[in-house]
PDB file of N, CA and C in Angstrom:
ATOM      1  N   MET A 881      40.368  -9.086  63.160  1.00  0.00           N
ATOM      2  CA  MET A 881      39.389  -9.976  62.580  1.00  0.00           C
ATOM      3  C   MET A 881      39.109  -9.533  61.135  1.00  0.00           C
ATOM      4  N   ARG A 882      38.916 -10.497  60.305  1.00  0.00           N
ATOM      5  CA  ARG A 882      38.668 -10.244  58.900  1.00  0.00           C
ATOM      6  C   ARG A 882      37.227  -9.846  58.635  1.00  0.00           C
ATOM      7  N   LYS A 883      37.070  -8.889  57.736  1.00  0.00           N
ATOM      8  CA  LYS A 883      35.723  -8.444  57.377  1.00  0.00           C
ATOM      9  C   LYS A 883      35.107  -9.468  56.412  1.00  0.00           C
ATOM     10  N   PRO A 884      33.882  -9.909  56.669  1.00  0.00           N
ATOM     11  CA  PRO A 884      33.256 -10.885  55.765  1.00  0.00           C
ATOM     12  C   PRO A 884      32.925 -10.237  54.410  1.00  0.00           C
ATOM     13  N   ARG A 885      33.043 -11.055  53.360  1.00  0.00           N
ATOM     14  CA  ARG A 885      32.728 -10.561  52.019  1.00  0.00           C
ATOM     15  C   ARG A 885      31.225 -10.426  51.840  1.00  0.00           C
ATOM     16  N   ASP A 886      30.846  -9.376  51.185  1.00  0.00           N
ATOM     17  CA  ASP A 886      29.434  -9.156  50.882  1.00  0.00           C
ATOM     18  C   ASP A 886      29.181  -9.651  49.457  1.00  0.00           C
ATOM     19  N   TYR A 887      28.851 -10.930  49.340  1.00  0.00           N
ATOM     20  CA  TYR A 887      28.660 -11.549  48.027  1.00  0.00           C
ATOM     21  C   TYR A 887      27.511 -10.913  47.256  1.00  0.00           C
ATOM     22  N   ASP A 888      26.470 -10.510  47.947  1.00  0.00           N
ATOM     23  CA  ASP A 888      25.338  -9.875  47.273  1.00  0.00           C
ATOM     24  C   ASP A 888      25.752  -8.565  46.617  1.00  0.00           C
ATOM     25  N   ALA A 889      26.532  -7.763  47.314  1.00  0.00           N
ATOM     26  CA  ALA A 889      26.993  -6.494  46.753  1.00  0.00           C
ATOM     27  C   ALA A 889      27.928  -6.730  45.578  1.00  0.00           C
ATOM     28  N   GLU A 890      28.801  -7.738  45.692  1.00  0.00           N
ATOM     29  CA  GLU A 890      29.710  -8.048  44.591  1.00  0.00           C
ATOM     30  C   GLU A 890      28.945  -8.534  43.375  1.00  0.00           C
ATOM     31  N   LEU A 891      27.943  -9.361  43.577  1.00  0.00           N
ATOM     32  CA  LEU A 891      27.121  -9.859  42.480  1.00  0.00           C
ATOM     33  C   LEU A 891      26.350  -8.724  41.821  1.00  0.00           C
ATOM     34  N   LYS A 892      25.821  -7.813  42.624  1.00  0.00           N
ATOM     35  CA  LYS A 892      25.109  -6.657  42.074  1.00  0.00           C
ATOM     36  C   LYS A 892      26.059  -5.785  41.255  1.00  0.00           C
ATOM     37  N   ALA A 893      27.283  -5.573  41.748  1.00  0.00           N
ATOM     38  CA  ALA A 893      28.260  -4.770  41.018  1.00  0.00           C
ATOM     39  C   ALA A 893      28.621  -5.432  39.687  1.00  0.00           C
ATOM     40  N   LEU A 894      28.776  -6.744  39.703  1.00  0.00           N
ATOM     41  CA  LEU A 894      29.075  -7.459  38.459  1.00  0.00           C
ATOM     42  C   LEU A 894      27.910  -7.372  37.476  1.00  0.00           C
ATOM     43  N   SER A 895      26.689  -7.490  37.993  1.00  0.00           N
ATOM     44  CA  SER A 895      25.501  -7.380  37.141  1.00  0.00           C
ATOM     45  C   SER A 895      25.395  -5.991  36.526  1.00  0.00           C
ATOM     46  N   ASP A 896      25.666  -4.971  37.329  1.00  0.00           N
ATOM     47  CA  ASP A 896      25.631  -3.595  36.825  1.00  0.00           C
ATOM     48  C   ASP A 896      26.676  -3.393  35.733  1.00  0.00           C
ATOM     49  N   ARG A 897      27.869  -3.932  35.957  1.00  0.00           N
ATOM     50  CA  ARG A 897      28.946  -3.805  34.969  1.00  0.00           C
ATOM     51  C   ARG A 897      28.584  -4.525  33.673  1.00  0.00           C
ATOM     52  N   ALA A 898      27.993  -5.714  33.778  1.00  0.00           N
ATOM     53  CA  ALA A 898      27.573  -6.467  32.598  1.00  0.00           C
ATOM     54  C   ALA A 898      26.510  -5.696  31.818  1.00  0.00           C
ATOM     55  N   ARG A 899      25.589  -5.074  32.525  1.00  0.00           N
ATOM     56  CA  ARG A 899      24.538  -4.282  31.880  1.00  0.00           C
ATOM     57  C   ARG A 899      25.144  -3.071  31.171  1.00  0.00           C
ATOM     58  N   GLN A 900      26.121  -2.419  31.801  1.00  0.00           N
ATOM     59  CA  GLN A 900      26.791  -1.276  31.174  1.00  0.00           C
ATOM     60  C   GLN A 900      27.510  -1.700  29.898  1.00  0.00           C
ATOM     61  N   LEU A 901      28.187  -2.835  29.945  1.00  0.00           N
ATOM     62  CA  LEU A 901      28.897  -3.331  28.762  1.00  0.00           C
ATOM     63  C   LEU A 901      27.928  -3.670  27.630  1.00  0.00           C
ATOM     64  N   LYS A 902      26.801  -4.281  27.978  1.00  0.00           N
ATOM     65  CA  LYS A 902      25.798  -4.616  26.969  1.00  0.00           C
ATOM     66  C   LYS A 902      25.210  -3.351  26.353  1.00  0.00           C
ATOM     67  N   ASP A 903      24.896  -2.368  27.185  1.00  0.00           N
ATOM     68  CA  ASP A 903      24.364  -1.098  26.685  1.00  0.00           C
ATOM     69  C   ASP A 903      25.363  -0.400  25.766  1.00  0.00           C
ATOM     70  N   ARG A 904      26.643  -0.422  26.145  1.00  0.00           N
ATOM     71  CA  ARG A 904      27.671   0.213  25.330  1.00  0.00           C
ATOM     72  C   ARG A 904      27.826  -0.507  23.988  1.00  0.00           C
ATOM     73  N   LYS A 905      27.742  -1.841  24.011  1.00  0.00           N
ATOM     74  CA  LYS A 905      27.842  -2.618  22.769  1.00  0.00           C
ATOM     75  C   LYS A 905      26.686  -2.278  21.839  1.00  0.00           C
ATOM     76  N   ILE A 906      25.487  -2.197  22.372  1.00  0.00           N
ATOM     77  CA  ILE A 906      24.313  -1.857  21.562  1.00  0.00           C
ATOM     78  C   ILE A 906      24.463  -0.459  20.974  1.00  0.00           C
ATOM     79  N   GLN A 907      24.931   0.493  21.763  1.00  0.00           N
ATOM     80  CA  GLN A 907      25.132   1.854  21.277  1.00  0.00           C
ATOM     81  C   GLN A 907      26.181   1.880  20.169  1.00  0.00           C
ATOM     82  N   GLN A 908      27.269   1.154  20.351  1.00  0.00           N
ATOM     83  CA  GLN A 908      28.329   1.139  19.346  1.00  0.00           C
ATOM     84  C   GLN A 908      27.852   0.484  18.048  1.00  0.00           C
ATOM     85  N   LEU A 909      27.030  -0.568  18.152  1.00  0.00           N
ATOM     86  CA  LEU A 909      26.490  -1.188  16.943  1.00  0.00           C
ATOM     87  C   LEU A 909      25.592  -0.211  16.193  1.00  0.00           C
ATOM     88  N   GLY A 910      24.789   0.544  16.913  1.00  0.00           N
ATOM     89  CA  GLY A 910      23.953   1.557  16.272  1.00  0.00           C
ATOM     90  C   GLY A 910      24.788   2.632  15.603  1.00  0.00           C
ATOM     91  N   GLU A 911      25.850   3.066  16.266  1.00  0.00           N
ATOM     92  CA  GLU A 911      26.745   4.068  15.669  1.00  0.00           C
ATOM     93  C   GLU A 911      27.418   3.522  14.417  1.00  0.00           C
ATOM     94  N   LEU A 912      27.768   2.235  14.421  1.00  0.00           N
ATOM     95  CA  LEU A 912      28.389   1.612  13.259  1.00  0.00           C
ATOM     96  C   LEU A 912      27.419   1.567  12.085  1.00  0.00           C
ATOM     97  N   VAL A 913      26.165   1.246  12.355  1.00  0.00           N
ATOM     98  CA  VAL A 913      25.150   1.222  11.294  1.00  0.00           C
ATOM     99  C   VAL A 913      25.046   2.607  10.650  1.00  0.00           C
ATOM    100  N   VAL A 914      25.014   3.645  11.464  1.00  0.00           N
ATOM    101  CA  VAL A 914      24.910   5.010  10.939  1.00  0.00           C
ATOM    102  C   VAL A 914      26.184   5.402  10.191  1.00  0.00           C
ATOM    103  N   ALA A 915      27.345   5.088  10.759  1.00  0.00           N
ATOM    104  CA  ALA A 915      28.621   5.481  10.162  1.00  0.00           C
ATOM    105  C   ALA A 915      28.854   4.825   8.808  1.00  0.00           C
ATOM    106  N   THR A 916      28.361   3.607   8.626  1.00  0.00           N
ATOM    107  CA  THR A 916      28.557   2.917   7.352  1.00  0.00           C
ATOM    108  C   THR A 916      27.511   3.292   6.316  1.00  0.00           C
ATOM    109  N   GLY A 917      26.496   4.013   6.731  1.00  0.00           N
ATOM    110  CA  GLY A 917      25.431   4.379   5.806  1.00  0.00           C
ATOM    111  C   GLY A 917      24.343   3.324   5.724  1.00  0.00           C
ATOM    112  N   ALA A 918      24.449   2.268   6.530  1.00  0.00           N
ATOM    113  CA  ALA A 918      23.467   1.186   6.497  1.00  0.00           C
ATOM    114  C   ALA A 918      22.123   1.624   7.066  1.00  0.00           C
ATOM    115  N   ASP A 919      22.071   2.791   7.683  1.00  0.00           N
ATOM    116  CA  ASP A 919      20.791   3.285   8.195  1.00  0.00           C
ATOM    117  C   ASP A 919      19.863   3.692   7.058  1.00  0.00           C
ATOM    118  N   ALA A 920      20.404   3.760   5.836  1.00  0.00           N
ATOM    119  CA  ALA A 920      19.568   4.059   4.674  1.00  0.00           C
ATOM    120  C   ALA A 920      18.761   2.834   4.246  1.00  0.00           C
ATOM    121  N   LEU A 921      19.158   1.651   4.718  1.00  0.00           N
ATOM    122  CA  LEU A 921      18.426   0.425   4.407  1.00  0.00           C
ATOM    123  C   LEU A 921      17.219   0.303   5.318  1.00  0.00           C
ATOM    124  N   SER A 922      16.205  -0.410   4.844  1.00  0.00           N
ATOM    125  CA  SER A 922      15.071  -0.696   5.728  1.00  0.00           C
ATOM    126  C   SER A 922      15.530  -1.724   6.759  1.00  0.00           C
ATOM    127  N   ILE A 923      14.779  -1.831   7.832  1.00  0.00           N
ATOM    128  CA  ILE A 923      15.100  -2.799   8.881  1.00  0.00           C
ATOM    129  C   ILE A 923      15.141  -4.212   8.300  1.00  0.00           C
ATOM    130  N   GLU A 924      14.186  -4.520   7.412  1.00  0.00           N
ATOM    131  CA  GLU A 924      14.128  -5.851   6.813  1.00  0.00           C
ATOM    132  C   GLU A 924      15.357  -6.120   5.949  1.00  0.00           C
ATOM    133  N   GLU A 925      15.778  -5.109   5.164  1.00  0.00           N
ATOM    134  CA  GLU A 925      16.970  -5.271   4.316  1.00  0.00           C
ATOM    135  C   GLU A 925      18.223  -5.458   5.166  1.00  0.00           C
ATOM    136  N   LEU A 926      18.350  -4.652   6.194  1.00  0.00           N
ATOM    137  CA  LEU A 926      19.514  -4.754   7.070  1.00  0.00           C
ATOM    138  C   LEU A 926      19.553  -6.105   7.777  1.00  0.00           C
ATOM    139  N   ALA A 927      18.415  -6.553   8.277  1.00  0.00           N
ATOM    140  CA  ALA A 927      18.356  -7.860   8.938  1.00  0.00           C
ATOM    141  C   ALA A 927      18.703  -8.977   7.956  1.00  0.00           C
ATOM    142  N   GLY A 928      18.166  -8.911   6.744  1.00  0.00           N
ATOM    143  CA  GLY A 928      18.466  -9.923   5.733  1.00  0.00           C
ATOM    144  C   GLY A 928      19.938  -9.947   5.368  1.00  0.00           C
ATOM    145  N   LEU A 929      20.535  -8.767   5.245  1.00  0.00           N
ATOM    146  CA  LEU A 929      21.956  -8.665   4.936  1.00  0.00           C
ATOM    147  C   LEU A 929      22.801  -9.283   6.038  1.00  0.00           C
ATOM    148  N   LEU A 930      22.467  -8.983   7.285  1.00  0.00           N
ATOM    149  CA  LEU A 930      23.220  -9.535   8.415  1.00  0.00           C
ATOM    150  C   LEU A 930      23.042 -11.049   8.517  1.00  0.00           C
ATOM    151  N   ILE A 931      21.834 -11.525   8.316  1.00  0.00           N
ATOM    152  CA  ILE A 931      21.584 -12.971   8.371  1.00  0.00           C
ATOM    153  C   ILE A 931      22.368 -13.676   7.268  1.00  0.00           C
ATOM    154  N   ALA A 932      22.342 -13.131   6.053  1.00  0.00           N
ATOM    155  CA  ALA A 932      23.081 -13.740   4.943  1.00  0.00           C
ATOM    156  C   ALA A 932      24.575 -13.779   5.233  1.00  0.00           C
ATOM    157  N   SER A 933      25.090 -12.734   5.856  1.00  0.00           N
ATOM    158  CA  SER A 933      26.521 -12.709   6.143  1.00  0.00           C
ATOM    159  C   SER A 933      26.895 -13.698   7.246  1.00  0.00           C
ATOM    160  N   VAL A 934      26.028 -13.877   8.233  1.00  0.00           N
ATOM    161  CA  VAL A 934      26.296 -14.837   9.304  1.00  0.00           C
ATOM    162  C   VAL A 934      26.233 -16.266   8.765  1.00  0.00           C
ATOM    163  N   GLU A 935      25.307 -16.521   7.856  1.00  0.00           N
ATOM    164  CA  GLU A 935      25.150 -17.856   7.289  1.00  0.00           C
ATOM    165  C   GLU A 935      26.260 -18.192   6.299  1.00  0.00           C
ATOM    166  N   ARG A 936      26.937 -17.203   5.802  1.00  0.00           N
ATOM    167  CA  ARG A 936      28.011 -17.399   4.822  1.00  0.00           C
ATOM    168  C   ARG A 936      29.124 -18.227   5.452  1.00  0.00           C
ATOM    169  N   ASP A 937      29.585 -19.265   4.757  1.00  0.00           N
ATOM    170  CA  ASP A 937      30.598 -20.152   5.320  1.00  0.00           C
ATOM    171  C   ASP A 937      31.853 -20.177   4.450  1.00  0.00           C
ATOM    172  N   ASP A 938      32.101 -19.115   3.697  1.00  0.00           N
ATOM    173  CA  ASP A 938      33.254 -19.042   2.806  1.00  0.00           C
ATOM    174  C   ASP A 938      34.360 -18.225   3.477  1.00  0.00           C
ATOM    175  N   PRO A 939      35.451 -18.885   3.894  1.00  0.00           N
ATOM    176  CA  PRO A 939      36.526 -18.162   4.590  1.00  0.00           C
ATOM    177  C   PRO A 939      37.140 -17.033   3.761  1.00  0.00           C
ATOM    178  N   ALA A 940      37.245 -17.206   2.456  1.00  0.00           N
ATOM    179  CA  ALA A 940      37.830 -16.166   1.613  1.00  0.00           C
ATOM    180  C   ALA A 940      36.955 -14.910   1.607  1.00  0.00           C
ATOM    181  N   THR A 941      35.647 -15.107   1.519  1.00  0.00           N
ATOM    182  CA  THR A 941      34.723 -13.966   1.541  1.00  0.00           C
ATOM    183  C   THR A 941      34.781 -13.263   2.888  1.00  0.00           C
ATOM    184  N   LYS A 942      34.789 -14.042   3.965  1.00  0.00           N
ATOM    185  CA  LYS A 942      34.847 -13.444   5.302  1.00  0.00           C
ATOM    186  C   LYS A 942      36.156 -12.687   5.506  1.00  0.00           C
ATOM    187  N   GLU A 943      37.248 -13.206   4.970  1.00  0.00           N
ATOM    188  CA  GLU A 943      38.532 -12.502   5.081  1.00  0.00           C
ATOM    189  C   GLU A 943      38.475 -11.184   4.312  1.00  0.00           C
ATOM    190  N   ASN A 944      37.839 -11.180   3.143  1.00  0.00           N
ATOM    191  CA  ASN A 944      37.671  -9.943   2.375  1.00  0.00           C
ATOM    192  C   ASN A 944      36.851  -8.930   3.176  1.00  0.00           C
ATOM    193  N   TRP A 945      35.786  -9.391   3.811  1.00  0.00           N
ATOM    194  CA  TRP A 945      34.964  -8.504   4.641  1.00  0.00           C
ATOM    195  C   TRP A 945      35.783  -7.953   5.805  1.00  0.00           C
ATOM    196  N   ARG A 946      36.611  -8.818   6.417  1.00  0.00           N
ATOM    197  CA  ARG A 946      37.443  -8.378   7.540  1.00  0.00           C
ATOM    198  C   ARG A 946      38.410  -7.291   7.106  1.00  0.00           C
ATOM    199  N   LYS A 947      39.024  -7.474   5.937  1.00  0.00           N
ATOM    200  CA  LYS A 947      39.967  -6.472   5.426  1.00  0.00           C
ATOM    201  C   LYS A 947      39.261  -5.149   5.144  1.00  0.00           C
ATOM    202  N   ARG A 948      38.086  -5.227   4.557  1.00  0.00           N
ATOM    203  CA  ARG A 948      37.328  -4.002   4.268  1.00  0.00           C
ATOM    204  C   ARG A 948      36.915  -3.305   5.561  1.00  0.00           C
ATOM    205  N   GLY A 949      36.558  -4.087   6.575  1.00  0.00           N
ATOM    206  CA  GLY A 949      36.196  -3.515   7.871  1.00  0.00           C
ATOM    207  C   GLY A 949      37.387  -2.837   8.525  1.00  0.00           C
ATOM    208  N   ALA A 950      38.545  -3.483   8.452  1.00  0.00           N
ATOM    209  CA  ALA A 950      39.753  -2.884   9.023  1.00  0.00           C
ATOM    210  C   ALA A 950      40.089  -1.588   8.294  1.00  0.00           C
ATOM    211  N   ALA A 951      39.947  -1.591   6.969  1.00  0.00           N
ATOM    212  CA  ALA A 951      40.217  -0.375   6.190  1.00  0.00           C
ATOM    213  C   ALA A 951      39.230   0.731   6.550  1.00  0.00           C
ATOM    214  N   PHE A 952      37.987   0.353   6.805  1.00  0.00           N
ATOM    215  CA  PHE A 952      36.966   1.330   7.193  1.00  0.00           C
ATOM    216  C   PHE A 952      37.382   2.061   8.460  1.00  0.00           C
ATOM    217  N   PHE A 953      37.839   1.316   9.447  1.00  0.00           N
ATOM    218  CA  PHE A 953      38.222   1.944  10.713  1.00  0.00           C
ATOM    219  C   PHE A 953      39.518   2.725  10.598  1.00  0.00           C
ATOM    220  N   GLN A 954      40.391   2.346   9.680  1.00  0.00           N
ATOM    221  CA  GLN A 954      41.648   3.081   9.497  1.00  0.00           C
ATOM    222  C   GLN A 954      41.424   4.391   8.757  1.00  0.00           C
ATOM    223  N   ARG A 955      40.482   4.415   7.800  1.00  0.00           N
ATOM    224  CA  ARG A 955      40.221   5.622   7.013  1.00  0.00           C
ATOM    225  C   ARG A 955      39.434   6.660   7.777  1.00  0.00           C
ATOM    226  N   GLY A 956      38.586   6.236   8.645  1.00  0.00           N
ATOM    227  CA  GLY A 956      37.683   7.160   9.325  1.00  0.00           C
ATOM    228  C   GLY A 956      36.296   6.980   8.765  1.00  0.00           C
ATOM    229  N   THR A 957      35.299   7.273   9.554  1.00  0.00           N
ATOM    230  CA  THR A 957      33.930   6.968   9.171  1.00  0.00           C
ATOM    231  C   THR A 957      33.300   7.995   8.244  1.00  0.00           C
ATOM    232  N   ASP A 958      33.682   9.259   8.318  1.00  0.00           N
ATOM    233  CA  ASP A 958      33.022  10.284   7.505  1.00  0.00           C
ATOM    234  C   ASP A 958      33.199  10.037   6.024  1.00  0.00           C
ATOM    235  N   LYS A 959      34.415   9.777   5.595  1.00  0.00           N
ATOM    236  CA  LYS A 959      34.702   9.575   4.183  1.00  0.00           C
ATOM    237  C   LYS A 959      33.967   8.352   3.643  1.00  0.00           C
ATOM    238  N   VAL A 960      33.993   7.253   4.387  1.00  0.00           N
ATOM    239  CA  VAL A 960      33.367   6.021   3.929  1.00  0.00           C
ATOM    240  C   VAL A 960      31.853   6.149   3.939  1.00  0.00           C
ATOM    241  N   ALA A 961      31.284   6.779   4.943  1.00  0.00           N
ATOM    242  CA  ALA A 961      29.830   6.925   5.023  1.00  0.00           C
ATOM    243  C   ALA A 961      29.315   7.720   3.833  1.00  0.00           C
ATOM    244  N   ASN A 962      30.000   8.785   3.455  1.00  0.00           N
ATOM    245  CA  ASN A 962      29.575   9.571   2.299  1.00  0.00           C
ATOM    246  C   ASN A 962      29.678   8.751   1.027  1.00  0.00           C
ATOM    247  N   HIS A 963      30.731   7.959   0.873  1.00  0.00           N
ATOM    248  CA  HIS A 963      30.899   7.119  -0.306  1.00  0.00           C
ATOM    249  C   HIS A 963      29.814   6.050  -0.351  1.00  0.00           C
ATOM    250  N   THR A 964      29.522   5.428   0.775  1.00  0.00           N
ATOM    251  CA  THR A 964      28.527   4.363   0.826  1.00  0.00           C
ATOM    252  C   THR A 964      27.153   4.905   0.487  1.00  0.00           C
ATOM    253  N   ARG A 965      26.824   6.072   0.996  1.00  0.00           N
ATOM    254  CA  ARG A 965      25.504   6.660   0.717  1.00  0.00           C
ATOM    255  C   ARG A 965      25.359   7.047  -0.749  1.00  0.00           C
ATOM    256  N   SER A 966      26.464   7.320  -1.438  1.00  0.00           N
ATOM    257  CA  SER A 966      26.374   7.700  -2.839  1.00  0.00           C
ATOM    258  C   SER A 966      26.201   6.493  -3.746  1.00  0.00           C
ATOM    259  N   ASP A 967      26.413   5.272  -3.233  1.00  0.00           N
ATOM    260  CA  ASP A 967      26.179   4.065  -4.008  1.00  0.00           C
ATOM    261  C   ASP A 967      24.689   3.953  -4.296  1.00  0.00           C
ATOM    262  N   ALA A 968      24.351   3.230  -5.333  1.00  0.00           N
ATOM    263  CA  ALA A 968      22.951   3.061  -5.719  1.00  0.00           C
ATOM    264  C   ALA A 968      22.145   2.490  -4.571  1.00  0.00           C
ATOM    265  N   GLY A 969      21.234   3.252  -4.047  1.00  0.00           N
ATOM    266  CA  GLY A 969      20.346   2.791  -2.992  1.00  0.00           C
ATOM    267  C   GLY A 969      21.023   2.583  -1.659  1.00  0.00           C
ATOM    268  N   GLY A 970      22.268   2.955  -1.525  1.00  0.00           N
ATOM    269  CA  GLY A 970      22.967   2.785  -0.273  1.00  0.00           C
ATOM    270  C   GLY A 970      23.355   1.344  -0.003  1.00  0.00           C
ATOM    271  N   ALA A 971      23.234   0.464  -1.007  1.00  0.00           N
ATOM    272  CA  ALA A 971      23.555  -0.949  -0.799  1.00  0.00           C
ATOM    273  C   ALA A 971      25.055  -1.140  -0.707  1.00  0.00           C
ATOM    274  N   ALA A 972      25.451  -2.129   0.053  1.00  0.00           N
ATOM    275  CA  ALA A 972      26.867  -2.424   0.207  1.00  0.00           C
ATOM    276  C   ALA A 972      27.425  -2.939  -1.114  1.00  0.00           C
ATOM    277  N   THR A 973      28.629  -2.516  -1.460  1.00  0.00           N
ATOM    278  CA  THR A 973      29.278  -2.976  -2.673  1.00  0.00           C
ATOM    279  C   THR A 973      30.700  -3.348  -2.348  1.00  0.00           C
ATOM    280  N   ASN A 974      31.305  -4.160  -3.213  1.00  0.00           N
ATOM    281  CA  ASN A 974      32.713  -4.463  -3.027  1.00  0.00           C
ATOM    282  C   ASN A 974      33.536  -3.457  -3.809  1.00  0.00           C
ATOM    283  N   ASP A 975      34.852  -3.653  -3.903  1.00  0.00           N
ATOM    284  CA  ASP A 975      35.713  -2.659  -4.535  1.00  0.00           C
ATOM    285  C   ASP A 975      35.409  -2.447  -6.014  1.00  0.00           C
ATOM    286  N   SER A 976      34.787  -3.425  -6.675  1.00  0.00           N
ATOM    287  CA  SER A 976      34.453  -3.267  -8.083  1.00  0.00           C
ATOM    288  C   SER A 976      33.113  -2.572  -8.280  1.00  0.00           C
ATOM    289  N   GLY A 977      32.423  -2.239  -7.189  1.00  0.00           N
ATOM    290  CA  GLY A 977      31.148  -1.529  -7.276  1.00  0.00           C
ATOM    291  C   GLY A 977      29.952  -2.451  -7.363  1.00  0.00           C
ATOM    292  N   THR A 978      30.175  -3.766  -7.234  1.00  0.00           N
ATOM    293  CA  THR A 978      29.075  -4.719  -7.282  1.00  0.00           C
ATOM    294  C   THR A 978      28.790  -5.225  -5.886  1.00  0.00           C
ATOM    295  N   PRO A 979      27.571  -5.711  -5.645  1.00  0.00           N
ATOM    296  CA  PRO A 979      27.261  -6.229  -4.312  1.00  0.00           C
ATOM    297  C   PRO A 979      28.164  -7.403  -3.974  1.00  0.00           C
ATOM    298  N   PRO A 980      28.516  -7.577  -2.700  1.00  0.00           N
ATOM    299  CA  PRO A 980      29.319  -8.730  -2.305  1.00  0.00           C
ATOM    300  C   PRO A 980      28.612 -10.017  -2.701  1.00  0.00           C
ATOM    301  N   SER A 981      29.366 -11.012  -3.139  1.00  0.00           N
ATOM    302  CA  SER A 981      28.770 -12.261  -3.600  1.00  0.00           C
ATOM    303  C   SER A 981      27.954 -12.895  -2.491  1.00  0.00           C
ATOM    304  N   GLY A 982      26.803 -13.441  -2.868  1.00  0.00           N
ATOM    305  CA  GLY A 982      25.950 -14.106  -1.903  1.00  0.00           C
ATOM    306  C   GLY A 982      24.987 -13.170  -1.205  1.00  0.00           C
ATOM    307  N   ILE A 983      25.073 -11.881  -1.469  1.00  0.00           N
ATOM    308  CA  ILE A 983      24.188 -10.923  -0.820  1.00  0.00           C
ATOM    309  C   ILE A 983      23.354 -10.236  -1.894  1.00  0.00           C
ATOM    310  N   GLN A 984      22.069 -10.359  -1.779  1.00  0.00           N
ATOM    311  CA  GLN A 984      21.187  -9.745  -2.758  1.00  0.00           C
ATOM    312  C   GLN A 984      20.795  -8.357  -2.287  1.00  0.00           C
ATOM    313  N   THR A 985      20.665  -7.435  -3.241  1.00  0.00           N
ATOM    314  CA  THR A 985      20.352  -6.054  -2.887  1.00  0.00           C
ATOM    315  C   THR A 985      18.919  -5.675  -3.225  1.00  0.00           C
ATOM    316  N   GLY A 986      18.079  -6.671  -3.477  1.00  0.00           N
ATOM    317  CA  GLY A 986      16.676  -6.356  -3.734  1.00  0.00           C
ATOM    318  C   GLY A 986      16.305  -6.451  -5.190  1.00  0.00           C
ATOM    319  N   THR A 987      17.282  -6.616  -6.084  1.00  0.00           N
ATOM    320  CA  THR A 987      16.984  -6.792  -7.505  1.00  0.00           C
ATOM    321  C   THR A 987      17.108  -8.253  -7.825  1.00  0.00           C
ATOM    322  N   ASN A 988      16.061  -8.847  -8.387  1.00  0.00           N
ATOM    323  CA  ASN A 988      16.094 -10.283  -8.709  1.00  0.00           C
ATOM    324  C   ASN A 988      16.072 -10.486 -10.186  1.00  0.00           C
TER     325      ASN A 988
END
């Protein structure tokens, strides 16, 4: 005779796994903020920067960000974090040393 499936136990296991994945994602995002030096920004500045980047609808700019992100992970976090922190105020800059277009760094 076949053993009946315990749907409640399976659902609980799936819920636990989903919670673990969410917790790991949150931890990794926090580690990324620290590794990039963005922890030097205030919460308001960081939130504004992220909102501006999400609202950005320019594919060329997003591709540039993607390339810089890929380079960040290929180089290692220590070297980039030290370089980012040495920038004026810890603000994100592009390769020319200026803030990425469309993102304000607090100077108006």
